[in-house]
XYZ file of C-alpha atoms in Angstrom:
753
model
C 115.826 17.646 79.516
C 117.134 14.918 76.698
C 117.184 15.365 73.274
C 114.674 12.448 73.396
C 112.190 13.602 75.630
C 112.744 17.651 74.430
C 111.275 15.606 70.501
C 108.725 13.808 72.624
C 106.922 16.407 74.400
C 106.906 18.802 71.560
C 104.055 21.000 71.319
C 102.500 16.932 72.073
C 102.883 16.572 68.498
C 104.240 13.497 68.589
C 102.025 12.039 71.171
C 99.519 11.740 67.900
C 102.296 9.617 66.134
C 102.797 7.150 68.948
C 101.484 3.881 68.697
C 100.773 1.426 71.229
C 102.735 -1.749 69.918
C 101.261 -4.491 71.159
C 101.266 -7.351 69.193
C 112.726 1.769 53.576
C 115.860 6.071 49.206
C 120.717 7.458 49.997
C 123.105 7.251 52.809
C 123.521 5.320 55.887
C 124.171 6.486 59.566
C 127.550 5.847 59.371
C 128.965 7.551 62.169
C 126.386 9.689 63.118
C 124.936 6.971 65.248
C 128.049 6.720 67.299
C 127.515 11.139 67.645
C 123.943 10.153 68.618
C 125.159 7.628 71.328
C 127.572 10.133 72.718
C 125.293 13.158 72.995
C 123.031 11.296 75.045
C 125.587 12.137 78.078
C 123.266 14.807 78.765
C 120.641 12.180 79.927
C 122.201 11.638 83.366
C 119.736 12.980 86.042
C 116.885 13.076 83.628
C 114.123 10.676 83.963
C 114.587 7.321 83.240
C 117.404 5.716 81.298
C 118.646 7.723 78.601
C 121.904 5.636 76.993
C 121.223 7.427 73.339
C 118.799 9.418 71.520
C 117.079 6.288 70.725
C 115.997 4.716 73.902
C 114.083 5.598 76.914
C 112.977 3.658 79.537
C 110.894 5.183 82.008
C 110.917 4.445 86.138
C 107.403 2.260 85.391
C 109.464 0.208 82.962
C 107.657 1.535 79.159
C 110.180 1.957 76.864
C 109.976 4.138 73.721
C 111.684 3.520 70.587
C 112.681 6.104 68.448
C 112.444 5.995 64.626
C 114.751 7.840 62.765
C 113.701 6.737 59.386
C 110.022 8.046 57.223
C 107.469 5.758 57.010
C 105.331 5.609 53.844
C 104.127 2.803 53.713
C 106.884 0.149 53.570
C 106.992 -0.814 57.401
C 110.087 0.667 58.612
C 108.778 1.576 62.013
C 107.943 -1.820 61.952
C 111.056 -3.410 61.733
C 113.943 -1.133 63.101
C 112.360 -0.425 66.465
C 111.657 -3.640 66.768
C 115.358 -4.791 66.018
C 116.038 -1.901 68.873
C 113.520 -4.047 71.009
C 114.898 -7.167 70.834
C 118.450 -6.892 71.322
C 117.144 -4.514 74.314
C 114.892 -7.301 75.699
C 111.860 -5.493 75.629
C 108.147 -6.761 75.465
C 107.065 -5.263 72.667
C 103.614 -5.308 74.700
C 105.469 -2.418 76.288
C 107.195 -0.710 73.992
C 105.962 3.044 72.173
C 107.445 3.965 68.822
C 107.730 7.562 68.051
C 108.559 9.406 65.564
C 111.591 11.537 64.714
C 112.147 15.040 64.223
C 114.348 15.970 61.322
C 117.799 16.355 63.250
C 121.873 15.702 62.585
C 121.637 14.204 65.952
C 120.319 10.670 64.558
C 122.305 9.941 61.585
C 121.669 10.198 58.258
C 117.601 10.091 57.951
C 117.182 10.424 54.224
C 114.647 7.313 53.510
C 115.762 6.698 50.727
C 118.716 4.194 48.460
C 116.970 1.113 49.887
C 119.315 1.677 53.056
C 117.323 1.954 56.229
C 118.034 -1.478 56.967
C 121.239 -2.618 54.853
C 122.989 0.637 56.634
C 122.310 0.399 60.133
C 121.833 -3.312 61.267
C 124.777 -3.791 63.818
C 124.474 -0.001 64.531
C 120.802 0.258 65.215
C 120.931 -3.334 67.539
C 124.060 -1.427 69.563
C 121.243 1.223 70.655
C 119.430 -1.209 72.187
C 122.409 -3.130 73.572
C 123.745 -0.102 75.343
C 120.385 -0.016 77.236
C 120.758 -3.513 77.913
C 124.055 -3.476 79.285
C 123.495 -0.759 81.532
C 120.018 -2.532 83.037
C 121.998 -5.664 82.879
C 124.914 -4.391 85.052
C 122.416 -2.352 87.764
C 120.983 -6.259 88.353
C 124.255 -7.460 88.643
C 125.508 -4.711 91.210
C 122.199 -5.332 93.198
C 122.379 -9.098 93.215
C 126.711 -8.673 93.848
C 126.935 -10.976 90.725
C 129.241 -10.868 87.525
C 126.599 -9.104 84.458
C 127.641 -12.566 82.710
C 125.526 -14.222 85.256
C 122.305 -12.458 83.963
C 120.381 -11.947 81.022
C 117.671 -8.961 79.872
C 114.926 -10.590 78.357
C 110.648 -10.374 78.691
C 111.179 -6.703 79.715
C 112.900 -7.971 83.001
C 116.766 -8.961 83.838
C 117.391 -12.467 84.983
C 119.642 -14.660 86.966
C 120.852 -16.900 84.692
C 119.764 -19.683 87.705
C 116.091 -18.551 87.043
C 115.055 -18.025 90.398
C 115.587 -13.635 90.924
C 114.364 -11.782 88.075
C 114.362 -7.420 88.315
C 111.728 -5.736 85.819
C 113.694 -2.781 83.232
C 111.473 -0.418 85.920
C 113.163 -1.414 88.949
C 116.214 -0.760 86.976
C 115.969 1.997 85.706
C 117.295 4.406 88.556
C 120.567 2.471 89.026
C 121.068 1.908 85.617
C 120.523 6.031 84.850
C 123.462 6.741 87.616
C 126.198 4.427 85.556
C 128.328 5.496 83.003
C 127.511 4.969 78.985
C 129.757 2.746 77.650
C 131.520 3.317 74.725
C 129.840 1.853 71.725
C 133.015 -0.545 70.937
C 132.505 -1.845 74.056
C 129.265 -2.930 74.086
C 128.607 -6.444 72.340
C 125.512 -7.575 70.724
C 124.079 -10.508 71.283
C 124.029 -13.588 69.434
C 121.854 -13.659 66.569
C 120.135 -17.079 68.223
C 119.267 -14.967 71.091
C 117.288 -12.258 68.722
C 113.415 -13.727 69.163
C 111.949 -11.400 65.746
C 115.049 -10.481 64.221
C 114.433 -12.796 60.629
C 110.469 -13.841 61.158
C 107.063 -11.879 60.071
C 106.583 -9.251 62.125
C 103.395 -7.288 62.103
C 102.727 -4.026 60.407
C 102.374 -2.079 63.400
C 101.087 0.963 61.964
C 98.652 -1.441 60.411
C 95.746 -1.087 62.614
C 95.914 3.231 62.482
C 95.710 2.742 58.408
C 92.428 0.965 58.603
C 90.979 3.050 61.786
C 91.855 6.508 60.253
C 93.988 7.648 62.805
C 97.332 7.378 60.901
C 98.234 11.226 61.072
C 99.279 12.236 57.018
C 100.451 16.021 56.236
C 96.727 16.881 55.306
C 95.612 15.924 58.637
C 97.379 18.780 60.621
C 95.623 22.335 61.600
C 96.944 24.872 63.454
C 94.523 28.107 64.321
C 94.530 30.538 62.118
C 95.863 28.602 59.291
C 95.149 29.151 55.499
C 95.603 27.220 52.633
C 97.406 27.625 49.780
C 97.425 26.216 45.745
C 100.078 27.387 43.831
C 99.646 28.435 40.065
C 103.428 27.234 39.165
C 104.916 28.149 35.528
C 104.115 25.514 32.957
C 107.705 25.078 31.664
C 111.022 24.313 33.963
C 112.284 27.876 34.140
C 109.574 30.438 32.887
C 108.487 32.486 35.300
C 105.501 34.839 35.391
C 105.191 38.813 33.555
C 102.309 39.777 35.079
C 98.705 38.251 36.928
C 95.485 40.216 37.877
C 94.595 38.772 41.105
C 91.165 40.727 40.768
C 88.774 37.543 40.313
C 90.676 35.486 42.088
C 90.512 37.712 45.546
C 86.595 37.783 44.815
C 86.440 34.051 45.606
C 84.542 33.849 48.923
C 87.034 32.333 51.598
C 90.150 33.347 49.981
C 92.755 35.917 51.782
C 95.612 36.829 50.051
C 97.047 36.167 46.591
C 101.260 36.414 46.953
C 103.746 36.059 43.752
C 106.952 33.711 44.849
C 110.220 34.235 43.470
C 111.588 32.737 40.067
C 113.978 30.024 40.944
C 117.343 30.279 39.106
C 119.507 26.818 37.836
C 120.840 24.865 39.231
C 116.963 23.852 40.591
C 117.850 21.987 43.358
C 115.482 22.065 46.207
C 114.202 25.643 45.191
C 110.420 26.407 44.946
C 109.011 26.826 41.177
C 107.964 30.237 41.569
C 104.191 31.344 40.205
C 101.581 32.680 42.387
C 100.045 31.243 45.413
C 96.135 32.033 46.108
C 95.849 31.427 50.081
C 92.037 31.034 51.428
C 90.515 29.390 54.702
C 89.943 26.568 52.703
C 90.844 23.675 49.925
C 87.919 24.510 47.444
C 88.308 28.274 47.659
C 91.918 28.133 47.064
C 91.235 26.002 44.466
C 88.478 28.353 42.443
C 90.852 31.178 43.420
C 93.726 29.945 41.286
C 91.440 28.839 38.392
C 90.313 32.356 38.412
C 93.903 34.046 38.084
C 94.636 35.825 34.869
C 98.207 34.661 34.417
C 101.057 35.820 31.472
C 103.830 33.451 31.455
C 107.189 33.695 29.850
C 108.653 30.050 29.479
C 112.105 30.795 28.825
C 114.320 28.339 26.867
C 113.136 24.880 27.622
C 109.536 25.675 25.681
C 111.200 24.035 23.001
C 111.418 20.579 24.679
C 109.399 18.300 22.867
C 109.578 14.226 23.759
C 109.067 13.107 19.893
C 112.173 15.255 18.775
C 114.378 14.222 22.241
C 114.474 10.811 21.519
C 115.540 11.437 17.991
C 118.274 13.183 19.457
C 119.149 10.813 22.159
C 118.545 8.172 19.235
C 121.330 10.097 17.642
C 123.684 10.528 20.630
C 123.997 6.356 21.025
C 124.911 5.800 17.781
C 128.156 7.883 18.263
C 131.246 6.875 20.319
C 130.615 8.272 23.835
C 133.254 8.545 26.994
C 134.413 5.119 28.173
C 133.429 4.232 31.471
C 134.261 0.567 31.464
C 136.441 -1.241 29.234
C 138.135 -5.058 29.251
C 139.497 -6.265 26.290
C 139.327 -4.558 22.667
C 136.103 -3.947 21.687
C 136.502 -2.877 18.339
C 138.736 -5.337 17.275
C 136.773 -8.147 18.807
C 133.318 -7.006 17.025
C 135.312 -6.658 13.745
C 136.130 -10.094 13.631
C 132.905 -11.522 15.170
C 131.249 -13.939 12.990
C 127.836 -12.300 13.667
C 127.164 -9.014 15.175
C 123.901 -7.637 16.587
C 122.552 -4.636 17.832
C 119.670 -3.242 19.802
C 118.507 -0.104 20.463
C 115.945 0.521 23.581
C 114.226 3.652 24.997
C 112.484 4.199 28.248
C 110.047 7.721 28.641
C 109.892 10.161 31.706
C 108.371 8.270 34.693
C 106.488 10.596 37.277
C 106.492 9.257 41.040
C 102.638 9.688 41.735
C 102.182 8.375 44.977
C 98.515 7.977 46.196
C 99.555 11.140 48.468
C 100.389 14.246 46.972
C 103.005 16.771 48.617
C 101.718 18.851 51.129
C 103.644 20.606 54.295
C 102.060 23.089 56.527
C 104.329 25.476 58.047
C 104.955 28.284 60.653
C 106.971 31.323 60.814
C 107.058 33.450 63.961
C 109.433 35.254 66.369
C 112.169 34.081 64.975
C 111.471 30.249 64.554
C 110.103 27.961 61.848
C 107.928 24.731 62.728
C 107.174 22.321 59.278
C 104.746 19.238 59.694
C 105.105 17.208 56.001
C 105.555 13.976 55.095
C 109.005 13.921 53.899
C 111.346 11.256 53.452
C 114.222 13.516 54.226
C 113.809 15.836 56.969
C 117.412 16.884 57.268
C 117.098 18.345 53.950
C 113.820 19.480 54.628
C 115.161 21.635 57.963
C 118.205 23.090 55.690
C 115.459 24.228 53.153
C 113.364 25.550 55.289
C 116.175 27.571 57.292
C 117.776 28.991 54.061
C 113.935 29.892 53.127
C 112.937 31.499 56.603
C 116.582 33.020 56.490
C 117.556 31.609 59.792
C 120.007 29.320 61.640
C 118.620 25.451 61.582
C 118.573 24.730 65.519
C 115.442 27.351 65.542
C 113.804 25.195 62.736
C 111.578 22.201 63.304
C 110.309 19.628 60.646
C 108.563 16.997 62.641
C 107.619 13.709 59.941
C 103.858 12.199 59.554
C 103.006 9.628 57.954
C 103.633 9.494 54.408
C 100.886 8.338 51.254
C 103.882 6.729 48.971
C 106.823 8.685 48.353
C 109.365 6.153 45.742
C 111.820 9.128 45.762
C 109.249 12.466 45.341
C 108.864 13.279 49.063
C 112.999 13.059 49.621
C 113.127 16.846 47.662
C 111.962 19.779 49.625
C 110.522 22.152 46.998
C 106.634 21.882 48.484
C 108.977 22.707 51.814
C 110.537 25.421 50.291
C 106.961 26.860 49.253
C 105.003 26.630 52.886
C 107.653 28.315 54.231
C 108.056 31.481 52.597
C 104.368 31.225 52.308
C 104.077 31.049 56.087
C 106.841 33.778 56.347
C 105.064 36.256 53.417
C 101.367 35.578 54.861
C 102.107 35.868 58.621
C 100.197 33.006 59.504
C 100.293 29.129 59.382
C 100.144 28.101 55.951
C 99.303 24.435 54.140
C 100.685 24.148 50.836
C 98.450 21.245 48.780
C 98.921 20.011 45.658
C 96.983 18.741 43.835
C 96.870 15.529 41.334
C 97.607 17.803 38.405
C 100.078 19.818 40.030
C 102.058 16.301 41.120
C 101.825 15.024 37.630
C 103.168 18.464 35.866
C 105.619 19.437 38.324
C 107.747 16.575 39.104
C 111.064 16.067 39.420
C 111.002 13.217 36.579
C 112.825 9.829 36.320
C 115.068 10.503 33.726
C 114.501 9.416 29.998
C 116.730 7.308 28.748
C 118.165 5.233 24.896
C 120.193 2.575 25.713
C 122.392 0.871 22.448
C 123.474 -2.704 23.126
C 126.107 -4.732 20.790
C 126.984 -8.447 20.644
C 129.599 -10.041 18.462
C 128.995 -13.540 18.403
C 131.864 -16.376 17.026
C 131.678 -18.876 14.730
C 130.217 -20.899 17.582
C 127.401 -18.507 18.680
C 129.460 -17.509 22.278
C 129.349 -14.326 22.823
C 133.163 -12.673 22.513
C 131.736 -8.410 22.569
C 129.724 -6.764 24.742
C 128.912 -2.653 23.640
C 126.543 -0.512 26.168
C 126.378 2.791 25.119
C 123.857 4.412 27.237
C 122.416 8.555 27.445
C 120.248 9.911 29.819
C 120.078 13.378 31.376
C 121.033 12.113 35.095
C 120.156 13.660 38.274
C 123.180 15.753 39.019
C 121.551 18.143 36.279
C 119.243 19.138 38.972
C 121.770 19.796 40.689
C 124.475 21.239 38.786
C 125.593 21.243 34.745
C 125.746 17.638 34.368
C 124.635 16.576 30.378
C 125.571 12.824 30.851
C 125.758 10.063 33.201
C 128.735 9.634 35.562
C 130.554 6.933 36.351
C 128.481 6.769 39.724
C 125.406 6.770 37.687
C 126.572 3.423 35.872
C 126.807 1.402 38.884
C 123.257 0.446 38.901
C 122.814 -2.085 36.039
C 126.040 -1.354 33.591
C 129.228 -1.181 35.612
C 128.718 -3.776 38.688
C 127.359 -6.432 35.792
C 129.551 -9.425 35.920
C 129.506 -11.097 32.477
C 131.832 -13.901 30.901
C 132.787 -11.701 27.873
C 136.430 -11.357 27.014
C 136.240 -7.939 25.533
C 133.337 -5.614 26.873
C 132.665 -1.624 26.890
C 130.476 0.736 28.435
C 130.493 4.522 27.282
C 128.360 7.150 28.032
C 126.585 9.613 25.530
C 125.627 13.929 25.351
C 121.964 14.163 26.848
C 121.111 17.876 27.803
C 118.257 18.185 30.566
C 115.107 20.163 29.814
C 113.149 19.347 32.852
C 113.899 18.663 36.679
C 115.076 14.807 37.005
C 114.452 13.163 40.571
C 115.266 9.882 41.538
C 112.824 7.089 41.365
C 112.146 4.092 42.856
C 114.816 1.915 41.912
C 116.242 4.712 39.707
C 118.888 4.559 36.060
C 118.510 0.260 37.086
C 114.850 0.367 35.356
C 116.235 1.085 31.912
C 119.677 -0.898 32.179
C 118.103 -3.696 33.606
C 115.302 -3.545 30.983
C 117.782 -3.043 28.472
C 120.740 -6.170 29.488
C 117.927 -7.956 29.780
C 115.687 -7.742 26.649
C 119.057 -8.258 24.518
C 119.823 -11.161 26.629
C 116.503 -12.648 25.660
C 116.851 -11.070 21.728
C 120.553 -13.297 21.528
C 119.002 -16.154 22.964
C 115.944 -16.353 20.091
C 118.650 -15.239 17.140
C 120.906 -18.268 18.523
C 118.223 -20.321 18.838
C 119.051 -20.750 22.651
C 116.826 -20.849 25.245
C 116.924 -17.145 27.455
C 117.331 -19.085 30.495
C 120.220 -20.511 29.962
C 121.525 -18.011 27.398
C 121.670 -15.530 30.653
C 123.485 -17.993 32.485
C 126.288 -18.459 30.069
C 126.390 -13.996 29.582
C 126.890 -13.889 33.402
C 129.215 -17.174 33.611
C 130.332 -19.127 36.160
C 129.339 -18.827 40.317
C 132.639 -15.873 41.052
C 132.808 -12.779 42.783
C 133.602 -10.295 39.984
C 137.055 -8.080 40.901
C 137.033 -4.462 39.723
C 140.036 -5.559 36.868
C 137.398 -8.241 35.603
C 134.878 -5.641 35.614
C 137.073 -3.289 34.012
C 136.900 -0.171 36.274
C 139.059 0.997 38.915
C 136.393 1.862 41.657
C 132.669 1.134 41.870
C 130.728 3.405 44.556
C 128.527 0.178 44.996
C 125.727 2.022 47.079
C 128.001 3.458 49.215
C 129.270 0.050 50.690
C 132.708 -1.638 50.176
C 133.141 -4.080 47.537
C 134.550 -6.516 50.337
C 131.501 -6.511 52.007
C 129.087 -6.674 49.075
C 131.217 -7.644 46.277
C 129.313 -8.090 42.755
C 128.726 -11.191 43.097
C 127.822 -13.869 40.048
C 126.709 -16.680 41.996
C 124.222 -14.884 43.492
C 122.305 -14.006 40.935
C 122.720 -16.768 38.751
C 121.191 -18.649 42.327
C 117.616 -15.953 41.890
C 117.989 -17.088 38.551
C 117.692 -21.154 38.603
C 115.605 -20.731 41.962
C 112.808 -18.191 40.174
C 112.844 -20.784 36.889
C 112.075 -23.787 39.308
C 109.496 -22.569 41.016
C 107.724 -21.311 38.239
C 108.314 -24.269 36.204
C 110.190 -22.903 33.720
C 110.806 -26.357 31.194
C 106.706 -25.736 30.851
C 107.198 -21.962 29.595
C 105.072 -21.638 26.911
C 101.707 -23.904 27.725
C 98.198 -23.674 27.897
C 97.617 -20.421 26.175
C 100.431 -18.340 28.294
C 104.308 -17.783 27.561
C 106.980 -16.914 30.603
C 109.651 -14.468 30.810
C 112.527 -14.194 32.752
C 114.575 -11.415 33.927
C 117.981 -10.993 36.788
C 119.179 -7.833 38.057
C 121.287 -6.250 40.752
C 120.942 -3.184 42.470
C 120.684 -2.062 45.971
C 123.694 -4.521 47.050
C 120.679 -7.652 46.666
C 119.589 -9.583 43.394
C 116.477 -10.398 42.300
C 115.238 -12.423 39.705
C 111.759 -12.159 37.846
C 109.386 -14.795 36.300
C 106.117 -13.233 34.683
C 103.661 -15.274 32.966
C 101.384 -13.701 29.906
C 98.393 -14.344 28.691
C 95.712 -12.907 26.168
C 92.473 -11.876 27.201
C 89.279 -12.405 25.386
C 89.719 -8.891 23.624
C 93.397 -9.966 22.478
C 94.478 -7.786 25.178
C 98.185 -8.601 27.035
C 97.938 -9.380 30.724
C 100.230 -10.563 32.754
C 98.432 -13.273 35.493
C 101.467 -14.486 37.415
C 104.459 -13.900 38.487
C 107.052 -15.164 40.523
C 110.164 -13.511 42.363
C 113.278 -15.185 44.175
C 115.435 -12.442 46.368
C 118.654 -12.523 47.905
C 119.484 -9.898 49.549
C 120.974 -11.127 52.535
C 120.660 -10.771 56.385
C 116.296 -10.529 56.279
C 114.723 -8.594 59.612
C 111.616 -8.509 59.161
C 110.758 -11.479 56.280
C 106.930 -10.087 55.912
C 107.865 -6.739 55.228
C 110.169 -8.345 52.203
C 107.587 -10.022 50.798
C 105.137 -7.291 50.821
C 108.170 -5.089 48.843
C 108.456 -7.679 45.946
C 104.660 -7.921 45.806
C 104.313 -3.857 45.187
C 107.146 -3.753 43.146
C 105.520 -6.551 40.513
C 103.059 -4.036 40.292
C 105.098 -0.862 40.166
C 106.827 -1.946 37.353
C 104.109 -3.243 35.870
C 102.579 0.224 35.619
C 106.074 1.011 34.259
C 106.080 -1.780 31.853
C 102.660 -1.288 30.453
C 101.649 1.907 30.941
C 103.965 4.214 32.308
C 105.253 8.013 30.314
C 105.280 11.217 30.845
C 106.017 13.314 27.780
C 106.622 16.969 27.126
C 104.945 19.539 24.274
C 106.266 22.666 23.774
C 108.112 22.328 27.339
C 104.623 21.340 29.200
C 103.903 17.725 30.117
C 100.897 16.518 28.541
C 99.950 14.425 31.049
C 97.861 15.377 34.288
C 96.017 12.771 36.178
C 95.020 9.360 36.313
C 93.224 9.846 32.761
C 96.229 10.315 31.270
C 98.874 8.701 33.232
C 97.747 5.270 33.558
C 98.608 3.034 36.735
C 98.357 -0.500 36.819
C 95.050 -0.954 38.725
C 93.109 -3.960 40.560
C 91.739 -5.735 37.400
C 95.063 -6.120 35.959
C 97.293 -7.591 38.574
C 98.501 -10.885 38.545
C 96.220 -13.765 39.827
C 99.267 -14.779 42.129
C 102.560 -13.381 42.857
C 104.914 -16.072 44.590
C 108.165 -14.613 46.570
C 111.002 -16.718 47.567
C 113.296 -15.242 50.293
C 117.040 -16.993 50.026
C 118.058 -17.949 53.430
C 121.217 -15.782 53.865
C 123.209 -14.289 56.862
C 125.885 -12.011 54.672
C 125.395 -8.844 55.421
C 122.100 -7.263 54.536
C 121.147 -5.316 51.424
C 118.047 -2.938 49.900
C 114.673 -4.060 49.824
C 112.568 -1.478 49.006
C 113.607 -1.202 45.209
C 115.719 -3.957 43.845
C 112.073 -6.093 42.571
C 111.464 -3.142 40.407
C 114.418 -3.541 38.072
C 113.596 -6.882 36.864
C 109.951 -6.500 36.069
C 109.538 -5.018 33.046
C 112.095 -7.084 31.015
C 110.421 -10.326 32.340
C 107.017 -8.992 31.079
C 108.172 -7.929 27.617
C 110.525 -11.417 27.233
C 107.157 -13.277 27.953
C 105.687 -11.051 25.722
C 107.997 -12.494 22.553
C 107.760 -15.829 23.704
C 103.607 -15.116 23.423
C 103.873 -13.316 20.397
C 106.662 -12.973 18.835
C 106.430 -8.738 18.679
C 109.481 -7.841 20.274
C 109.276 -4.613 22.683
C 112.094 -1.938 22.698
C 110.390 0.652 24.239
C 107.984 1.543 27.082
C 105.341 1.273 27.735
C 103.765 -1.526 25.870
C 101.078 0.295 25.119
C 102.583 2.244 22.775
C 102.932 -1.487 21.116
C 100.086 -3.419 21.590
C 97.073 -3.566 23.238
C 97.356 -4.072 26.945
């Protein structure tokens, strides 16, 4: 049996996830798809046509297409499989989408980095094209014509003269006996023949969400399973000194109390440690946890205080740092400038708070381990599960459920390690359920940051010097000993910022970590876009220039900035080549011009409202946002309308792009207006939505307008690029309306919102 059929048949799990189709992170598949295609050689003799692990055509003509990326509401199952079907020529009414387990045969499955489409566009088309080529070859042999005389469409192969046709099912037996062509020999369709790609497509899983039939992590049940909740150390690096489980075990339904081992730095994807209460139901487990008597040793991070740390970061950026980008002579330029302007910006920790907190179910028995989880990174989950269970990876299965949001949190596998360890120790299937408080207090937080920007202007007001100092504990600190950003971290809005300024320097400054730092939707771009766009707006005001004109002037003329112009020797560039995805000032200028035109920028302060502008390049896409703010009857700031222009190259599903941009506005508003996680004594001060506020429906803009730039350039990311310009657009609009300059997020620390 082939890998694909094995996946479909495993414990009938995928049958619950497969939905009849009627009607996004870090990394890419790269060479993984070629490996997947070659692995399909084992398909010979299996029922149906299996040219690779992504496509199966059954003898009755039914087509199954595997989606290897995780579905968390972004619509990846409504995009990548449709592209495969489009290339194949399949009728979507006869296609079933199957969710892949975690397995390296699919290439990189990490649904992160806004790479699900941009990383695989042509490669995933080739998976469908391979099946098409084989079906066409089978029909051509039967009709004794050349393959060029045939075409695959509408779930059949037709002679181009229109006189004969054979359905896919009729050709499966013959096609499956043909040799599988090598990837390099498979030609893709002309884009003009793709009927669905680039056109609005429905959210295929939408009906399941509405009907309540979608299977999420907490929906899985196994006979004899126990529910676990964990009392985790309140401070990162803390551990249990002693505990008394007597009262917890007295709670009806509680079956076991287990102490987890304390993790050791670097924390990577280890569990936190602590004490787990296992019960017959979630309520009993939670009551049992409340009854535990635990004494903690907090460890070295007990001194972590957000107010003190803010002062530490501020002091760090006021001293010279390590040079990461250098053009010209910044010191001489600042010394000779007619005017020097400087500003400092601060952004606190952020928490992911996906609507579905972490959850996972595991069974460890008979030398095997099986996990069900809403994971963004199935292969990391599998590796962590194998290490925790002390089993080889081939003995471990990770089934991917739907995710109730992710934003980067569920690419970390700490909750997988937790559930596997507990299932192994308990000897029964266990589901670990995190509460909202667990989620907020034990997150891999978005990094806290301080930025100092300095500009020198000549006598005419032209910017002749630009220095950007940045300090934040990097994500690498979770996996090692890093205490300052690396050049790879600065690809997000510092090194890849095209500047028409003759003297430029970027410096990184010390920022020791005290919590686990992780990637959150758009990552470091959040605070880099905030500081850069806010600073340009400040320059415009001080010079008496329109902020749009100032931004365009600082960016300079349309051009593709070379590494030499940027003052760097290399650019990680989100894993893509600079040749395919250059730093294109023209594309950034383009979205600025489009968004200001559509928003009526020339009337930017009228009728009791004001507009603010910001633009940013991230994940190989270019996005500009204009936000409109007003004051309500109580004098509170409200964002009443927003405009977005996005240039993401070739678009697969414009409806998903539109949805992602709309969601980015809401996500970015939460970061701008309310988002903040703070620590005192090493303990997270927030716990739930009562003190970690998100934007709710009453605060949402009355209108969000989305403009998608037509393009045939290589695809950029979509899930994350819409977020970074939102906060600076809002604070620039607030300044235009009120005259209050915001240099620290969230806005609620300064103004009533």
